[in-house]
Amino acid sequence: ITICLALFKMDTLSSNDRMAGGIYQMSEIEIRFQLVQHAIPHIIAHPFQGIGLAQFVAHEYNPYSFWNSQHNHLIGILTELGLPGLMLYIFILGLILKRLYLLTFVDLQPFQLNNNFLLIITIMMFVVLLNNAFLEPTFSPFISMVVFIIGGMIDNIFNSIQNNEGRLLAKQT
């Protein structure tokens, strides 16, 4: 069905006009590459301390915008917070994903949860991270918070299971 709809709307999808639903917008792709090229000298000049939060302003690369942020979340963090900020962010993401992985081996029935819940949280997490790879969440703070909201949910579930596992085993014997 999706392929049929895509073929039916092929002229609209391949259009340069964003308002028409077109995805073939080479000018926007070029602007994103220019933003990355604009970030590289900042990263080289300030690899450890970065240039500071919300200091990446590149309005000269997009004449239609008042200012334009870096559209890649990881490059934006590296530019503004330097290597320590990026490493801390990746460490937090790794911790969240590790705990999510460890939860797949636990029987969640006593906690009124099931594996579908974990699947939904996993999908949400990867959708947000994929979205952040192409859209800097500076414009919408909620997008930035979603990663940490999901991380908090996973951490709460993980800690609840870890704290109650001994009591559950005692009840089963």
Coordinates of C-alpha atoms in Angstrom, one line a residue:
I1 CA 0.0 0.0 0.0
T2 CA 2.8 2.4 0.9
I3 CA 4.6 1.8 -2.4
C4 CA 1.4 2.4 -4.3
L5 CA 0.8 5.6 -2.5
A6 CA 4.4 6.7 -3.1
L7 CA 4.1 5.9 -6.8
F8 CA 0.8 7.8 -7.0
K9 CA 2.3 10.9 -5.4
M10 CA 5.8 10.5 -7.1
D11 CA 5.5 13.9 -8.8
T12 CA 4.7 15.6 -5.5
L13 CA 7.4 13.7 -3.6
S14 CA 10.2 14.5 -6.2
S15 CA 9.2 18.1 -6.2
N16 CA 11.6 20.9 -5.0
D17 CA 8.6 22.6 -3.4
R18 CA 8.5 21.9 0.3
M19 CA 4.9 23.2 0.6
A20 CA 3.8 20.7 -2.0
G21 CA 5.4 17.9 0.1
G22 CA 8.5 17.5 -2.0
I23 CA 11.5 15.9 -0.5
Y24 CA 14.0 16.7 -3.3
Q25 CA 15.2 20.0 -1.8
M26 CA 18.8 20.3 -2.8
S27 CA 19.2 23.8 -1.5
E28 CA 18.4 22.7 2.1
I29 CA 20.8 19.8 1.8
E30 CA 23.5 22.3 0.6
I31 CA 22.7 24.6 3.6
R32 CA 23.2 21.7 6.0
F33 CA 26.6 20.8 4.5
Q34 CA 27.6 24.5 4.8
L35 CA 26.5 24.4 8.4
V36 CA 28.8 21.4 9.0
Q37 CA 31.6 23.1 7.2
H38 CA 31.0 26.2 9.4
A39 CA 31.2 24.1 12.6
I40 CA 34.5 22.4 11.7
P41 CA 36.7 25.4 12.4
H42 CA 35.0 25.9 15.7
I43 CA 35.5 22.3 16.7
I44 CA 39.2 22.5 15.7
A45 CA 39.7 25.8 17.5
H46 CA 37.9 24.7 20.7
P47 CA 38.0 20.9 20.9
F48 CA 37.7 20.6 24.7
Q49 CA 35.6 23.6 25.9
G50 CA 33.5 24.2 22.8
I51 CA 32.2 27.6 21.9
G52 CA 29.4 27.7 24.6
L53 CA 25.7 26.9 24.7
A54 CA 23.6 28.5 22.0
Q55 CA 26.7 30.2 20.5
F56 CA 26.5 28.5 17.1
V57 CA 24.9 31.2 14.9
A58 CA 25.2 30.8 11.2
H59 CA 22.6 33.1 9.8
E60 CA 25.0 34.1 6.9
Y61 CA 24.4 30.6 5.4
N62 CA 20.6 30.9 5.2
P63 CA 19.5 34.3 4.0
Y64 CA 15.8 33.4 4.6
S65 CA 16.3 32.8 8.3
F66 CA 17.1 35.1 11.2
W67 CA 19.5 32.5 12.6
N68 CA 20.2 28.9 11.9
S69 CA 21.4 26.3 14.3
Q70 CA 23.5 23.3 13.5
H71 CA 21.1 20.7 12.1
N72 CA 23.0 17.6 13.4
H73 CA 22.5 17.2 17.1
L74 CA 25.9 15.4 17.8
I75 CA 27.8 18.0 15.8
G76 CA 25.9 20.7 17.6
I77 CA 26.9 19.3 21.0
L78 CA 30.5 18.9 19.9
T79 CA 30.7 22.4 18.6
E80 CA 29.0 24.0 21.6
L81 CA 30.2 21.8 24.5
G82 CA 33.4 20.2 23.1
L83 CA 34.5 16.7 23.5
P84 CA 33.7 16.4 27.2
G85 CA 30.1 17.4 26.5
L86 CA 29.7 15.0 23.6
M87 CA 31.3 12.2 25.6
L88 CA 29.0 12.8 28.5
Y89 CA 25.9 12.8 26.2
I90 CA 27.0 9.6 24.5
F91 CA 27.8 8.0 28.0
I92 CA 24.2 8.8 29.2
L93 CA 22.7 7.4 26.0
G94 CA 24.8 4.3 26.3
L95 CA 23.7 3.9 29.9
I96 CA 20.0 4.3 28.9
L97 CA 20.4 1.8 26.0
K98 CA 22.3 -0.7 28.2
R99 CA 19.6 -0.7 30.8
L100 CA 16.9 -1.0 28.2
Y101 CA 18.8 -4.0 26.8
L102 CA 19.1 -5.6 30.3
L103 CA 15.3 -5.2 30.8
T104 CA 14.7 -7.5 27.9
F105 CA 15.9 -10.5 30.0
V106 CA 13.6 -9.8 33.0
D107 CA 10.1 -11.1 33.5
L108 CA 8.0 -7.9 33.6
Q109 CA 4.7 -9.5 34.4
P110 CA 4.9 -8.8 38.2
F111 CA 5.4 -5.1 37.4
Q112 CA 2.3 -4.9 35.2
L113 CA 4.5 -4.4 32.1
N114 CA 5.2 -6.6 29.1
N115 CA 7.7 -6.8 26.3
N116 CA 5.5 -4.7 24.0
F117 CA 6.0 -1.8 26.4
L118 CA 9.8 -2.2 26.1
L119 CA 9.5 -2.4 22.3
I120 CA 7.5 0.8 22.2
I121 CA 10.0 2.6 24.4
T122 CA 12.9 1.3 22.3
I123 CA 11.2 2.5 19.1
M124 CA 10.4 5.9 20.6
M125 CA 14.1 6.3 21.7
F126 CA 15.5 5.4 18.3
V127 CA 13.0 7.7 16.5
V128 CA 14.0 10.6 18.7
L129 CA 17.7 9.9 18.2
L130 CA 17.3 9.6 14.5
N131 CA 15.3 12.8 14.4
N132 CA 18.0 14.5 16.4
A133 CA 20.6 13.5 13.8
F134 CA 18.8 15.7 11.2
L135 CA 17.1 18.4 13.2
E136 CA 18.8 20.2 16.0
P137 CA 16.2 20.3 18.9
T138 CA 17.1 23.9 19.8
F139 CA 13.9 25.1 18.3
S140 CA 11.8 22.7 20.3
P141 CA 13.1 22.0 23.8
F142 CA 10.6 19.2 24.2
I143 CA 12.5 17.1 21.6
S144 CA 15.6 17.4 23.7
M145 CA 13.7 16.4 26.8
V146 CA 12.2 13.3 25.3
V147 CA 15.5 11.4 25.4
F148 CA 15.8 12.1 29.1
I149 CA 12.2 11.5 29.8
I150 CA 12.5 8.0 28.2
G151 CA 15.8 7.5 30.0
G152 CA 14.1 8.4 33.3
M153 CA 11.3 5.9 32.6
I154 CA 13.8 3.2 31.8
D155 CA 15.9 4.0 34.9
N156 CA 12.9 3.9 37.2
I157 CA 11.8 0.6 35.8
F158 CA 15.3 -0.8 36.0
N159 CA 15.8 0.3 39.6
S160 CA 12.3 -0.9 40.7
I161 CA 13.1 -4.3 39.3
Q162 CA 16.6 -4.4 40.8
N163 CA 15.2 -3.4 44.3
N164 CA 12.3 -5.8 44.2
E165 CA 13.9 -8.8 42.6
G166 CA 14.9 -10.3 46.0
R167 CA 11.3 -9.9 47.4
L168 CA 9.8 -11.4 44.3
L169 CA 12.1 -14.5 44.5
A170 CA 11.2 -14.9 48.2
K171 CA 7.5 -14.9 47.4
Q172 CA 7.9 -17.5 44.6
T173 CA 9.7 -20.0 46.9

